[in-house]
Amino acid sequence: MDKREIAYTKRNALSMKEVQIKSETILKNLEPYLKGIVGIYMAYGHEVDITKLLKQADITCCVPVCDGDYQMSFYLVDENTVFKKSHYGILEPVNAKIIDKNEIDMIIVPMVAFDAQRHRMGHGKGYYDRYLKDYQGMKIGVAFECQKFPQLDVYPHDIPMDLIISEDAKY
Ligand SMILES: Nc1nc2c(c(=O)[nH]1)N(C=O)[C@@H](CNc1ccc(C(=O)N[C@@H](CCC(=O)O)C(=O)O)cc1)CN2
Ligand SMILES: Nc1ncnc2c1ncn2[C@@H]1O[C@H](COP(=O)(O)OP(=O)(O)OP(=O)(O)O)[C@@H](O)[C@H]1O
């Protein structure tokens, strides 16, 4: 098994109850950093669930929509937005307004694995690495502690996070 498969296996070993409880703690740890326009994601499977942020009145949320070219863009959403499932099975907004990268204050980034040096591994399609390449705002990775590795392999296109938050620690 490579590191990505090990990380999927460890994450999938958490019960949905554990995912829910740990996600609540991660949301609490995130709270002091949230402001303005925040790029979130619509959690699926055993990802850290941060969807509650859609209901938080003091921030504006936007979420990614993937296109066929391994590129993605962020669209403004709120608790009334209509979503449909993409071909990855992830919810994407219908009829939402696109938002310019420069206007997003911070992006909460989903991670499959991470290390304490703030390197991240995703699903291996490079969507976030491409999007974040010229992103100037704050990049906050979220994951469960069981997804931490002593050291990930780093490639030139990998974009490190400014901060990583788990249920137990900040890196
Ligand atoms: N919630 C969420 N939204 C996101 C991402 C993400 O990681 N999480 N993305 C980040 O890039 C983009 C979508 N990219 C993706 C690329 C590949 C797979 C994929 O191959 N998934 C596998 C296994 C998933 C698992 O076991 O957890 C699959 O569906 O079989 C999914 C999303 C944009 N939106
Ligand atoms: N900025 C970029 N420009 C062109 N190709 C890129 C870029 N970033 C990543 N890639 C390519 O995308 C593929 C996946 O990269 P990688 O394995 O680092 O993705 P990931 O960070 O795990 O996934 P994701 O960002 O989708 O969550 C690699 O083949 C890589 O060469």
XYZ file of C-alpha atoms and ligand atoms in Angstrom, residues 8 11-12 41-44 46-47 64 66 72 88 90 110 120 123 125-128, ligand 1:
55
model
C -7.674 6.193 3.172
C -9.597 7.367 7.817
C -12.230 4.831 6.747
C -15.669 22.145 0.767
C -18.686 19.850 0.855
C -17.422 16.880 2.876
C -18.030 13.388 1.567
C -14.965 10.154 6.025
C -13.647 13.680 5.409
C -15.167 24.435 -5.339
C -14.422 20.934 -10.744
C -11.617 24.135 -10.273
C -17.027 12.263 -7.780
C -19.373 15.545 -4.092
C -9.343 18.894 2.576
C -0.419 17.827 2.291
C -6.691 12.580 -3.917
C -5.579 14.704 -9.137
C -3.860 18.016 -8.346
C -7.015 20.181 -8.182
C -5.933 22.093 -5.079
N -15.098 17.396 -0.342
C -14.164 17.567 -1.244
N -14.382 18.332 -2.303
C -13.414 18.468 -3.248
C -12.170 17.815 -3.139
C -11.947 17.015 -1.992
O -10.884 16.414 -1.778
N -12.964 16.917 -1.080
N -11.232 17.963 -4.146
C -9.854 17.799 -4.004
O -9.140 17.651 -4.927
C -11.736 18.312 -5.467
C -12.369 17.066 -6.081
N -11.368 16.112 -6.373
C -11.439 14.747 -6.223
C -10.508 13.998 -6.897
C -10.517 12.628 -6.806
C -11.434 11.971 -6.011
C -11.378 10.495 -5.912
O -10.739 9.848 -6.722
N -11.973 9.879 -4.887
C -11.937 8.440 -4.713
C -11.650 7.929 -3.293
C -12.169 8.742 -2.128
C -12.013 8.157 -0.719
O -11.871 6.925 -0.506
O -12.085 8.974 0.246
C -13.223 7.852 -5.250
O -14.208 8.584 -5.372
O -13.187 6.648 -5.566
C -12.363 12.728 -5.344
C -12.354 14.118 -5.434
C -12.716 19.445 -5.326
N -13.709 19.202 -4.337
